[in-house]
Short mmCIF file of C-alpha atoms in Angstrom, two decimals:
data_model
loop_
_atom_site.label_atom_id
_atom_site.label_comp_id
_atom_site.label_asym_id
_atom_site.label_seq_id
_atom_site.Cartn_x
_atom_site.Cartn_y
_atom_site.Cartn_z
CA MET A 22 -5.40 26.27 -50.13
CA PRO A 23 -1.80 25.61 -51.26
CA GLN A 24 -0.76 25.89 -54.90
CA ASN A 25 -1.32 22.73 -56.90
CA PHE A 26 1.65 21.41 -58.94
CA ILE A 27 2.54 18.06 -60.47
CA GLU A 28 5.15 16.51 -58.23
CA SER A 29 8.60 15.90 -59.75
CA ARG A 30 10.34 12.76 -58.51
CA GLY A 31 13.95 13.06 -59.59
CA GLU A 32 14.99 10.36 -57.14
CA GLN A 33 12.76 7.72 -58.75
CA GLY A 34 14.96 4.81 -59.82
CA PHE A 35 13.21 3.77 -63.05
CA LEU A 36 11.25 6.05 -65.35
CA LEU A 37 11.13 4.11 -68.63
CA PRO A 38 8.97 1.10 -69.52
CA PRO A 39 10.80 -2.26 -69.26
CA ASP A 40 10.32 -2.93 -72.99
CA VAL A 41 12.42 -0.75 -75.32
CA ARG A 42 9.64 -0.95 -77.91
CA ASP A 43 7.47 1.20 -75.64
CA TRP A 44 9.98 4.03 -75.34
CA VAL A 45 8.81 5.88 -78.47
CA PRO A 46 5.33 5.87 -80.08
CA PRO A 47 4.62 3.47 -82.94
CA ASP A 48 4.51 6.26 -85.53
CA HIS A 49 7.91 7.69 -84.55
CA LEU A 50 10.52 8.35 -87.28
CA ALA A 51 12.91 5.90 -85.59
CA TRP A 52 10.59 2.95 -86.28
CA PHE A 53 10.11 4.11 -89.86
CA VAL A 54 13.86 4.23 -90.52
CA ILE A 55 14.34 0.82 -88.89
CA GLU A 56 11.73 -0.72 -91.17
CA ALA A 57 13.10 1.11 -94.23
CA VAL A 58 16.63 -0.22 -93.67
CA LYS A 59 15.26 -3.76 -93.33
CA GLU A 60 14.01 -3.40 -96.91
CA MET A 61 17.43 -2.37 -98.22
CA ARG A 62 20.09 -4.61 -99.71
CA LEU A 63 23.14 -4.31 -97.46
CA GLY A 64 25.36 -6.97 -99.02
CA ALA A 65 28.09 -4.43 -99.81
CA PHE A 66 28.43 -3.66 -96.09
CA TYR A 67 28.51 -7.29 -94.91
CA ALA A 68 31.02 -8.22 -97.62
CA ALA A 69 33.63 -6.08 -95.87
CA TYR A 70 33.67 -8.40 -92.82
CA ARG A 71 35.12 -11.87 -92.38
CA ALA A 72 32.63 -14.60 -93.15
CA ASP A 73 34.15 -17.06 -90.64
CA GLY A 74 33.38 -14.83 -87.65
CA HIS A 75 36.99 -14.74 -86.42
CA GLY A 76 38.35 -11.60 -84.84
CA ARG A 77 36.85 -8.99 -82.58
CA ALA A 78 33.08 -8.66 -82.79
CA ALA A 79 31.81 -5.69 -84.80
CA TYR A 80 28.57 -3.77 -84.66
CA ASP A 81 25.91 -5.08 -87.02
CA PRO A 82 26.04 -3.00 -90.25
CA GLN A 83 22.23 -2.93 -90.36
CA MET A 84 22.12 -1.23 -86.97
CA MET A 85 24.92 1.18 -87.91
CA VAL A 86 23.26 2.15 -91.20
CA THR A 87 19.96 2.73 -89.37
CA LEU A 88 21.72 4.85 -86.76
CA ILE A 89 23.49 7.01 -89.36
CA LEU A 90 20.39 7.54 -91.50
CA PHE A 91 18.25 8.44 -88.49
CA ALA A 92 20.93 10.83 -87.21
CA PHE A 93 21.23 12.65 -90.55
CA ALA A 94 17.44 12.74 -90.89
CA THR A 95 17.20 14.55 -87.55
CA GLY A 96 20.08 16.96 -88.25
CA VAL A 97 22.77 15.16 -86.23
CA GLU A 98 25.88 14.80 -88.41
CA SER A 99 28.90 14.81 -86.08
CA SER A 100 30.06 11.39 -84.92
CA ARG A 101 30.57 12.79 -81.42
CA ALA A 102 27.04 14.19 -81.42
CA ILE A 103 25.68 10.82 -82.56
CA GLU A 104 27.49 9.09 -79.68
CA ARG A 105 26.13 11.68 -77.24
CA HIS A 106 22.58 11.17 -78.53
CA CYS A 107 22.97 7.41 -78.05
CA ARG A 108 23.43 8.16 -74.35
CA GLU A 109 20.92 10.97 -73.92
CA HIS A 110 18.16 10.76 -76.58
CA VAL A 111 15.50 8.14 -75.97
CA ALA A 112 15.02 7.24 -79.66
CA TYR A 113 18.64 6.26 -80.23
CA PRO A 114 18.72 3.29 -77.80
CA VAL A 115 15.60 2.03 -79.62
CA ILE A 116 17.71 1.87 -82.81
CA THR A 117 20.91 0.53 -81.22
CA GLY A 118 19.27 -1.87 -78.77
CA ASN A 119 20.85 -0.01 -75.82
CA LEU A 120 24.31 -0.17 -77.39
CA VAL A 121 26.47 2.97 -77.48
CA PRO A 122 28.99 2.97 -80.36
CA ASP A 123 31.75 5.48 -79.66
CA HIS A 124 32.38 8.35 -82.05
CA VAL A 125 35.57 6.80 -83.45
CA THR A 126 33.67 3.65 -84.44
CA ILE A 127 30.94 5.71 -86.09
CA ALA A 128 33.44 7.87 -88.01
CA ARG A 129 35.43 4.83 -89.17
CA PHE A 130 32.25 3.07 -90.31
CA ILE A 131 31.33 6.07 -92.48
CA CYS A 132 34.86 6.24 -93.92
CA ARG A 133 35.12 2.49 -94.50
CA HIS A 134 31.69 2.17 -96.12
CA GLY A 135 31.46 5.57 -97.79
CA GLN A 136 30.82 4.18 -101.25
CA ALA A 137 28.19 1.73 -99.98
CA LEU A 138 26.46 4.49 -98.01
CA ALA A 139 26.35 6.70 -101.09
CA GLY A 140 24.90 3.79 -103.05
CA LEU A 141 21.90 3.60 -100.70
CA PHE A 142 20.52 6.71 -102.41
CA SER A 143 19.02 4.64 -105.22
CA GLN A 144 17.42 2.19 -102.78
CA VAL A 145 15.76 5.02 -100.85
CA LEU A 146 14.57 6.38 -104.19
CA GLY A 147 13.07 2.96 -104.93
CA LEU A 148 11.12 3.07 -101.64
CA CYS A 149 9.77 6.49 -102.60
CA ALA A 150 8.75 5.09 -106.00
CA GLU A 151 6.77 2.30 -104.34
CA ALA A 152 4.82 4.96 -102.46
CA GLY A 153 4.01 6.80 -105.70
CA LEU A 154 6.30 9.78 -105.04
CA VAL A 155 8.50 9.27 -108.11
CA ASP A 156 6.33 9.86 -111.14
CA SER A 157 6.94 11.57 -114.45
CA GLY A 158 6.63 15.32 -114.55
CA VAL A 159 8.82 18.39 -114.30
CA VAL A 160 12.27 17.71 -112.83
CA ALA A 161 14.09 20.81 -111.67
CA ILE A 162 17.89 20.94 -111.55
CA ASP A 163 19.79 23.45 -109.49
CA GLY A 164 22.94 23.86 -107.43
CA THR A 165 23.82 25.50 -104.16
CA ARG A 166 27.18 26.52 -102.77
CA ILE A 167 28.18 24.83 -99.52
CA ALA A 168 31.38 25.65 -97.67
CA ALA A 169 34.06 23.01 -97.34
CA ASN A 170 35.83 21.98 -94.17
CA ALA A 171 38.63 24.35 -95.11
CA SER A 172 39.48 28.04 -94.95
CA ARG A 173 40.11 30.39 -97.86
CA GLU A 174 43.22 31.55 -96.01
CA ARG A 175 44.82 28.16 -96.65
CA ASN A 176 44.97 28.63 -100.44
CA GLN A 177 48.66 28.82 -101.29
CA GLU A 178 50.82 29.17 -104.37
CA PHE A 179 53.30 26.55 -105.49
CA GLY A 180 56.28 28.52 -104.18
CA GLN A 181 54.83 28.74 -100.67
CA ILE A 182 53.97 25.04 -100.62
CA ALA A 183 57.33 23.98 -102.05
CA MET A 184 59.34 26.03 -99.55
CA GLU A 185 57.39 24.53 -96.65
CA ILE A 186 58.09 21.04 -97.98
CA VAL A 187 61.78 21.94 -98.36
CA GLU A 188 61.85 23.06 -94.73
CA GLN A 189 60.34 19.79 -93.59
CA VAL A 190 62.65 17.46 -95.48
CA ARG A 191 65.84 19.42 -94.81
CA ALA A 192 67.68 17.44 -92.16
CA THR A 193 70.30 19.80 -90.67
CA ASP A 194 71.63 23.34 -90.84
CA GLU A 195 74.72 21.99 -92.63
CA ALA A 196 72.52 20.54 -95.35
CA GLU A 197 70.87 23.96 -95.70
CA ASP A 198 74.21 25.69 -96.14
CA GLU A 199 75.26 23.09 -98.69
CA GLU A 200 71.99 23.47 -100.61
CA PHE A 201 71.74 27.26 -100.71
CA GLY A 202 75.33 28.44 -100.36
CA GLU A 203 75.43 32.23 -100.39
CA ALA A 204 71.81 32.58 -101.51
CA ARG A 205 69.11 34.00 -99.25
CA GLY A 206 67.52 30.59 -98.73
CA ASP A 207 63.98 31.63 -99.67
CA GLU A 208 64.29 31.03 -103.42
CA LEU A 209 62.95 27.88 -105.01
CA PRO A 210 65.73 25.31 -105.38
CA GLU A 211 66.89 24.87 -108.96
CA GLN A 212 65.58 21.30 -108.92
CA LEU A 213 62.00 22.62 -108.56
CA ARG A 214 62.23 24.66 -111.76
CA THR A 215 61.79 21.69 -114.12
CA PRO A 216 58.99 19.08 -114.30
CA GLU A 217 61.43 16.17 -114.02
CA GLY A 218 63.18 17.72 -111.02
CA ARG A 219 59.89 18.40 -109.28
CA ARG A 220 58.69 14.81 -109.74
CA GLU A 221 61.92 13.43 -108.32
CA PHE A 222 61.78 15.91 -105.43
CA PHE A 223 58.20 14.86 -104.60
CA ARG A 224 59.20 11.17 -104.62
CA ARG A 225 62.11 11.79 -102.25
CA ALA A 226 60.01 13.99 -99.97
CA ARG A 227 57.27 11.35 -99.75
CA ARG A 228 59.78 8.60 -98.95
CA LYS A 229 61.31 10.84 -96.30
CA LEU A 230 57.95 11.54 -94.68
CA GLN A 231 56.93 7.87 -94.73
CA GLY A 232 60.29 6.94 -93.23
CA ASP A 233 59.87 9.49 -90.42
CA ALA A 234 56.41 8.07 -89.72
CA GLY A 235 57.90 4.60 -89.32
CA GLY A 236 55.80 3.15 -92.13
CA ASP A 237 52.62 3.47 -90.11
CA GLU A 238 49.70 2.64 -92.36
CA SER A 239 47.01 2.78 -89.65
CA ASP A 240 45.58 6.03 -90.99
CA GLU A 241 42.88 5.10 -93.50
CA ASP A 242 43.29 8.44 -95.26
CA ALA A 243 47.03 8.01 -95.67
CA GLY A 244 48.82 5.67 -98.00
CA PRO A 245 51.16 6.18 -100.93
CA ARG A 246 49.87 8.28 -103.76
CA VAL A 247 49.94 6.39 -107.03
CA GLU A 248 51.97 8.26 -109.64
CA ARG A 249 49.82 8.57 -112.73
CA GLU A 250 50.87 9.31 -116.28
CA ARG A 251 48.17 11.73 -117.39
CA GLU A 252 46.96 11.16 -120.93
CA PHE A 253 44.91 13.62 -122.97
CA GLU A 254 42.95 13.21 -126.19
CA PHE A 255 41.87 16.21 -128.22
CA ASP A 256 39.08 16.41 -130.79
CA PRO A 257 40.02 19.41 -132.97
CA GLN A 258 36.58 19.67 -134.58
CA ARG A 259 34.85 19.86 -131.21
CA ILE A 260 37.29 22.42 -129.83
CA VAL A 261 37.43 24.80 -132.79
CA ALA A 262 33.63 24.71 -133.14
CA ARG A 263 33.51 27.44 -130.48
CA VAL A 264 36.43 29.42 -131.98
CA GLN A 265 38.30 29.42 -128.68
CA GLY A 266 41.86 29.57 -130.01
CA ARG A 267 44.70 28.39 -127.77
CA GLU A 268 42.62 28.90 -124.62
CA GLY A 269 40.09 26.36 -125.83
CA TRP A 270 42.71 23.63 -126.06
CA ARG A 271 44.04 24.41 -122.59
CA ARG A 272 40.50 24.46 -121.22
CA GLU A 273 39.84 21.04 -122.77
CA ALA A 274 43.00 19.65 -121.15
CA HIS A 275 41.95 20.95 -117.73
CA ARG A 276 38.46 19.49 -118.23
CA GLN A 277 39.94 16.06 -118.94
CA LEU A 278 42.27 16.36 -115.93
CA GLU A 279 39.32 17.12 -113.67
CA ARG A 280 37.40 14.16 -115.09
CA GLN A 281 40.36 11.87 -114.37
CA ARG A 282 40.46 13.14 -110.81
CA TRP A 283 36.80 12.25 -110.37
CA GLU A 284 37.25 8.78 -111.87
CA ASP A 285 40.38 8.04 -109.81
CA PRO A 286 40.30 10.37 -106.79
CA ASP A 287 43.10 10.90 -104.31
CA PRO A 288 42.24 10.38 -100.63
CA ILE A 289 42.82 13.50 -98.54
CA PRO A 290 45.41 12.58 -95.88
CA SER A 291 45.00 13.72 -92.29
CA SER A 292 48.72 14.53 -92.08
CA ARG A 293 49.53 18.13 -92.99
CA GLU A 294 52.85 17.07 -94.51
CA GLU A 295 51.10 14.60 -96.82
CA ARG A 296 48.52 17.22 -97.79
CA LEU A 297 51.28 19.66 -98.71
CA LEU A 298 52.77 17.11 -101.08
CA LEU A 299 49.36 16.35 -102.55
CA ALA A 300 48.67 20.07 -103.07
CA ALA A 301 52.03 20.61 -104.80
CA GLU A 302 51.45 17.60 -107.06
CA ARG A 303 47.97 18.95 -107.92
CA LEU A 304 49.51 22.18 -109.20
CA GLU A 305 52.11 20.19 -111.11
CA ASP A 306 49.34 18.15 -112.78
CA GLU A 307 47.57 21.34 -113.82
CA LEU A 308 50.76 22.69 -115.37
CA GLY A 309 51.15 19.38 -117.20
CA ALA A 310 47.60 19.65 -118.52
CA GLU A 311 48.27 23.19 -119.73
CA GLN A 312 51.42 21.99 -121.46
CA ALA A 313 49.53 19.12 -123.14
CA GLY A 314 46.83 21.50 -124.39
CA ASN A 315 49.41 23.96 -125.66
CA GLU A 316 51.37 21.25 -127.50
CA ALA A 317 48.20 19.90 -129.12
CA TYR A 318 47.27 23.40 -130.24
CA GLN A 319 50.73 24.00 -131.66
CA ALA A 320 50.57 20.72 -133.58
CA TRP A 321 47.14 21.67 -134.95
CA ARG A 322 48.37 25.05 -136.14
CA GLU A 323 51.60 23.64 -137.57
CA ARG A 324 49.44 21.74 -140.04
CA GLY A 325 48.66 25.12 -141.54
CA ILE A 326 45.11 25.44 -140.13
CA ALA A 327 43.69 28.63 -138.70
CA ALA A 328 42.73 28.75 -135.04
CA ASP A 329 39.03 28.42 -135.91
CA GLY A 330 39.67 25.68 -138.51
CA SER A 331 38.18 27.84 -141.25
CA ARG A 332 41.11 28.16 -143.67
CA ARG A 333 44.64 27.06 -144.47
CA MET A 334 47.60 29.14 -143.42
CA ALA A 335 51.32 29.00 -143.93
CA PRO A 336 53.01 26.73 -141.35
CA GLY A 337 55.06 28.50 -138.69
CA THR A 338 52.78 31.55 -138.36
CA THR A 339 51.58 30.63 -134.85
CA LYS A 340 52.63 33.02 -132.11
CA ALA A 341 55.11 31.56 -129.68
CA TYR A 342 53.80 30.84 -126.18
CA GLN A 343 56.03 30.44 -123.15
CA LEU A 344 54.72 28.17 -120.39
CA PRO A 345 55.40 29.31 -116.82
CA GLU A 346 58.54 27.92 -115.24
CA VAL A 347 56.72 26.73 -112.13
CA PRO A 348 53.02 25.90 -111.67
CA ALA A 349 50.78 28.94 -111.35
CA GLY A 350 47.56 29.34 -109.40
CA LYS A 351 46.71 28.30 -105.87
CA VAL A 352 45.43 25.18 -104.14
CA ASN A 353 43.94 24.72 -100.70
CA ILE A 354 46.27 22.71 -98.47
CA THR A 355 43.45 21.67 -96.10
CA ASP A 356 41.10 20.27 -98.74
CA PRO A 357 42.82 20.33 -102.17
CA ASP A 358 39.57 19.26 -103.89
CA SER A 359 37.65 22.36 -102.74
CA LYS A 360 37.70 25.61 -104.71
CA VAL A 361 36.89 29.27 -104.14
CA ILE A 362 33.41 29.66 -105.64
CA PRO A 363 30.97 32.60 -105.69
CA ASP A 364 27.96 32.46 -103.37
CA GLY A 365 25.82 35.49 -104.05
CA MET A 366 27.81 38.60 -103.21
CA PHE A 367 30.51 36.59 -101.41
CA PHE A 368 33.01 33.83 -102.11
CA VAL A 369 33.33 30.61 -100.16
CA GLN A 370 35.90 27.84 -100.08
CA GLY A 371 33.66 24.93 -100.88
CA TYR A 372 31.73 22.85 -103.37
CA ASN A 373 28.83 23.28 -105.76
CA ALA A 374 26.19 20.79 -104.56
CA GLN A 375 23.81 19.71 -107.34
CA ALA A 376 20.34 18.18 -107.07
CA ALA A 377 17.53 17.09 -109.38
CA VAL A 378 14.11 17.35 -107.70
CA ASN A 379 10.67 16.28 -108.91
CA GLU A 380 7.28 17.85 -108.20
CA HIS A 381 6.92 15.97 -104.88
CA GLN A 382 10.25 17.50 -103.73
CA ILE A 383 11.87 14.06 -103.95
CA VAL A 384 15.55 14.29 -104.88
CA LEU A 385 16.18 12.09 -107.92
CA ALA A 386 19.92 12.73 -108.18
CA ALA A 387 22.51 14.31 -105.90
CA GLU A 388 26.06 15.07 -106.99
CA ILE A 389 28.77 17.57 -106.14
CA THR A 390 31.31 19.45 -108.21
CA ASN A 391 33.99 22.01 -107.47
CA SER A 392 33.15 24.02 -110.59
CA SER A 393 32.28 27.61 -109.75
CA THR A 394 29.42 27.77 -112.27
CA ASP A 395 26.52 25.55 -113.36
CA PHE A 396 27.30 25.99 -117.07
CA SER A 397 28.67 22.45 -117.56
CA GLN A 398 26.34 20.62 -115.17
CA LEU A 399 23.08 20.28 -117.14
CA ASP A 400 23.81 17.14 -119.16
CA PRO A 401 25.77 15.38 -116.34
CA MET A 402 22.86 15.93 -113.93
CA VAL A 403 20.28 14.66 -116.43
CA THR A 404 22.48 11.62 -117.06
CA ALA A 405 22.81 11.05 -113.31
CA THR A 406 19.03 11.36 -112.88
CA LEU A 407 18.30 8.74 -115.52
CA ALA A 408 20.92 6.42 -114.02
CA GLU A 409 19.46 6.76 -110.49
CA LEU A 410 15.95 6.05 -111.78
CA GLU A 411 17.19 2.97 -113.61
CA ARG A 412 19.02 1.65 -110.52
CA ALA A 413 15.89 2.27 -108.45
CA GLY A 414 13.81 0.28 -110.91
CA VAL A 415 11.67 3.26 -111.91
CA PRO A 416 10.47 3.03 -115.53
CA GLN A 417 9.16 6.61 -115.69
CA ARG A 418 11.34 9.28 -117.25
CA PRO A 419 11.14 13.03 -116.66
CA GLU A 420 8.68 14.78 -118.95
CA VAL A 421 10.54 18.09 -118.81
CA ILE A 422 13.87 19.30 -117.40
CA ALA A 423 13.81 22.81 -115.91
CA ALA A 424 16.85 24.83 -114.86
CA ASP A 425 17.76 28.46 -114.29
CA ALA A 426 19.86 30.71 -116.54
CA GLY A 427 23.14 29.46 -115.08
CA TYR A 428 22.61 26.15 -116.90
CA TRP A 429 22.24 27.68 -120.37
CA ASN A 430 24.53 25.53 -122.50
CA GLU A 431 23.44 25.01 -126.10
CA GLN A 432 25.56 21.91 -126.56
CA HIS A 433 24.06 20.27 -123.47
CA ILE A 434 20.51 21.26 -124.42
CA ASP A 435 20.92 19.76 -127.89
CA GLU A 436 22.41 16.57 -126.40
CA ILE A 437 19.50 16.07 -123.99
CA VAL A 438 16.80 16.78 -126.55
CA ALA A 439 18.34 14.80 -129.42
CA ASN A 440 19.74 11.75 -127.61
CA LYS A 441 17.75 11.52 -124.38
CA HIS A 442 14.49 12.76 -125.95
CA ILE A 443 13.55 14.99 -123.01
CA PRO A 444 12.38 18.61 -123.53
CA VAL A 445 14.48 21.21 -121.71
CA LEU A 446 13.36 24.55 -120.29
CA VAL A 447 16.28 26.82 -119.42
CA ALA A 448 15.89 30.57 -119.10
CA PRO A 449 18.40 32.38 -121.33
CA ASP A 450 18.17 35.49 -119.13
CA LYS A 451 18.69 35.90 -115.41
CA GLY A 452 15.69 37.05 -113.43
CA SER A 453 17.38 40.31 -112.50
CA ARG A 454 18.23 41.15 -116.11
CA GLY A 455 15.67 43.46 -117.66
CA THR A 456 16.76 43.07 -121.27
CA PRO A 457 18.48 40.22 -123.13
CA ARG A 458 22.22 40.32 -123.71
CA LYS A 459 23.19 41.95 -126.97
CA THR A 460 24.64 38.77 -128.45
CA TRP A 461 21.94 36.46 -127.03
CA THR A 462 19.21 37.19 -129.55
CA GLY A 463 17.60 35.29 -132.41
CA GLY A 464 17.65 31.53 -132.95
CA ARG A 465 17.09 29.33 -129.94
CA TYR A 466 17.37 32.31 -127.57
CA ASP A 467 14.22 33.94 -128.87
CA TRP A 468 12.56 30.55 -129.29
CA MET A 469 13.16 29.68 -125.61
CA ARG A 470 11.91 33.10 -124.51
CA ALA A 471 8.74 32.49 -126.50
CA VAL A 472 8.24 29.06 -124.92
CA LEU A 473 8.74 30.40 -121.41
CA GLY A 474 6.45 33.31 -122.18
CA SER A 475 3.60 31.00 -123.18
CA GLU A 476 1.03 29.93 -120.60
CA HIS A 477 1.92 26.23 -120.76
CA GLY A 478 5.69 26.70 -120.82
CA GLY A 479 5.67 29.36 -118.12
CA GLN A 480 3.50 27.25 -115.85
CA ARG A 481 5.83 24.26 -116.10
CA TYR A 482 8.97 26.34 -115.67
CA ARG A 483 7.61 28.04 -112.53
CA LYS A 484 7.43 24.65 -110.84
CA ARG A 485 11.20 24.91 -110.45
CA ARG A 486 10.69 27.51 -107.73
CA GLN A 487 8.22 25.24 -105.95
CA THR A 488 10.48 22.20 -105.82
CA VAL A 489 14.25 22.55 -105.82
CA GLU A 490 14.57 25.98 -104.23
CA PRO A 491 12.41 25.15 -101.15
CA MET A 492 14.39 21.93 -100.76
CA PHE A 493 17.66 23.87 -100.65
CA GLY A 494 16.11 26.34 -98.20
CA HIS A 495 15.01 23.53 -95.89
CA THR A 496 18.39 21.83 -96.08
CA LYS A 497 20.49 24.91 -95.42
CA HIS A 498 18.21 26.92 -93.10
CA ASN A 499 16.13 24.36 -91.19
CA LYS A 500 18.69 21.56 -91.02
CA GLY A 501 21.69 23.90 -90.85
CA VAL A 502 23.69 22.23 -93.62
CA THR A 503 25.90 25.19 -94.52
CA ARG A 504 29.30 23.47 -94.29
CA PHE A 505 30.51 19.99 -95.11
CA ARG A 506 32.21 18.18 -92.26
CA ARG A 507 34.35 15.86 -94.36
CA ARG A 508 37.16 16.58 -96.79
CA GLY A 509 37.79 15.42 -100.31
CA ARG A 510 35.40 14.98 -103.21
CA VAL A 511 34.61 11.34 -102.37
CA LYS A 512 33.68 11.95 -98.73
CA VAL A 513 31.86 15.19 -99.52
CA ARG A 514 29.80 13.40 -102.17
CA THR A 515 28.87 10.70 -99.64
CA GLU A 516 27.90 13.35 -97.10
CA TRP A 517 25.75 15.24 -99.63
CA ARG A 518 24.00 12.07 -100.74
CA LEU A 519 23.34 11.15 -97.10
CA HIS A 520 21.65 14.52 -96.63
CA MET A 521 19.55 14.06 -99.76
CA MET A 522 18.55 10.43 -99.12
CA THR A 523 17.48 11.27 -95.56
CA HIS A 524 15.52 14.20 -96.99
CA ASN A 525 13.71 11.65 -99.18
CA LEU A 526 13.19 9.32 -96.22
CA THR A 527 11.63 12.14 -94.21
CA LYS A 528 9.37 13.05 -97.13
CA LEU A 529 8.30 9.41 -97.41
CA TYR A 530 7.69 9.21 -93.65
CA ASN A 531 5.48 12.31 -93.70
CA HIS A 532 3.63 10.99 -96.74
CA GLN A 533 2.89 7.69 -95.01
CA LYS A 534 1.72 9.44 -91.83
CA ALA A 535 -0.60 11.72 -93.80
CA ARG A 536 -2.03 8.75 -95.70
CA LEU A 537 -2.72 6.80 -92.49
CA ALA A 538 -4.29 9.84 -90.85
CA ALA A 539 -6.61 10.43 -93.82
#
């Protein structure tokens, strides 16, 4: 008797049912995402298109949003991979109606509607709330380091960046001889040794580059950088409260500069020449912030006040401080928004991705920062969580906020407890530390240790390990999100929120399946 095998008929002309609705089972994730997007308000997407219908036909934003959310939910992030799946994966034609958007169209849709895509996070959260997955309880806040689409090797100092720009805008060898004379040619031009000269040099270099490009504005990432006059405001009482001296004023100036960059971000150009100019101007802004902080400190001390504000002193006793002639530090010329941040025993060029997660492992807030530590992220993340819940129409507020030792910030803890009326559990000691720090004893340190050592407090704080940490593990290990694909804080934030909202969608999908199966 011959062996018995199921016959394979590769030459068969038609293998799929004639109705696309029969290609995947009714409980497939694709159908769930389709129905979820139908419940969303997509007015911000449709508003970007002409209402009269003139012009070349575009893909329906509802279909494109469904396609992108389903792709991210199944671990497909590259626009080329999404296009390939539209041709090869049976669930994708169900979503697109047998259309195959090319990868350029997909990438441009994400770039064009980045802000609207990021705004869908709250609507997905609202769907989770309707299913009972967003209730009051312990909300854990944590951050994870994710590499940027940039290399650490591309961090350069101002001198390196400036000389490369000089090489690009120098027209002829005769111009080089006229500019440098008998010098070596590798020194910074004298013009780049003053703030005014650097600003004028950057303006001329940008005009030169735009002229060489023929004024082509087709690149969505390109476009003239708006020159901003940075303004800084200093609250002496707030600064001297921590007895930081001159460094505290400079740190406050840099904090305000970073906040301004978040509120009015620069797009990251695709042109290397434009990115070089942007990187050089970033370093110039940081030197300007340092100068503003130093001048404010000098003015404070000239009033005859000690550095800590505790007593009067004779005017003119402040030590002189010489600002550097050219901007110090380094900036990445591939993604100027990314920073070198510690990740365990190593350092990565990337971002610090933040998330607030409830007891159902639903992400209530998702933000990113390029700060290397979590020290200043507690209050902003709680504020973001409350804002997301309000936009989602969720009346419940977190009962307790839990975070690890990296978030210990007394000012933030007091702000949350006093003004937002939410208890906070933050460990003052790292898990690997056997004994408390010498200066971290008494007061609220010992009080927090006592709370965490109690049965009730310890039980609630341990929920942090059961919520946010498994979510990060699933995202980075199972879904392979270890590097952002896009550049710049705006696009990276959109990408991170896409990952988190599709995580919530998948959680909601599994919850609905389990409820129907019960």
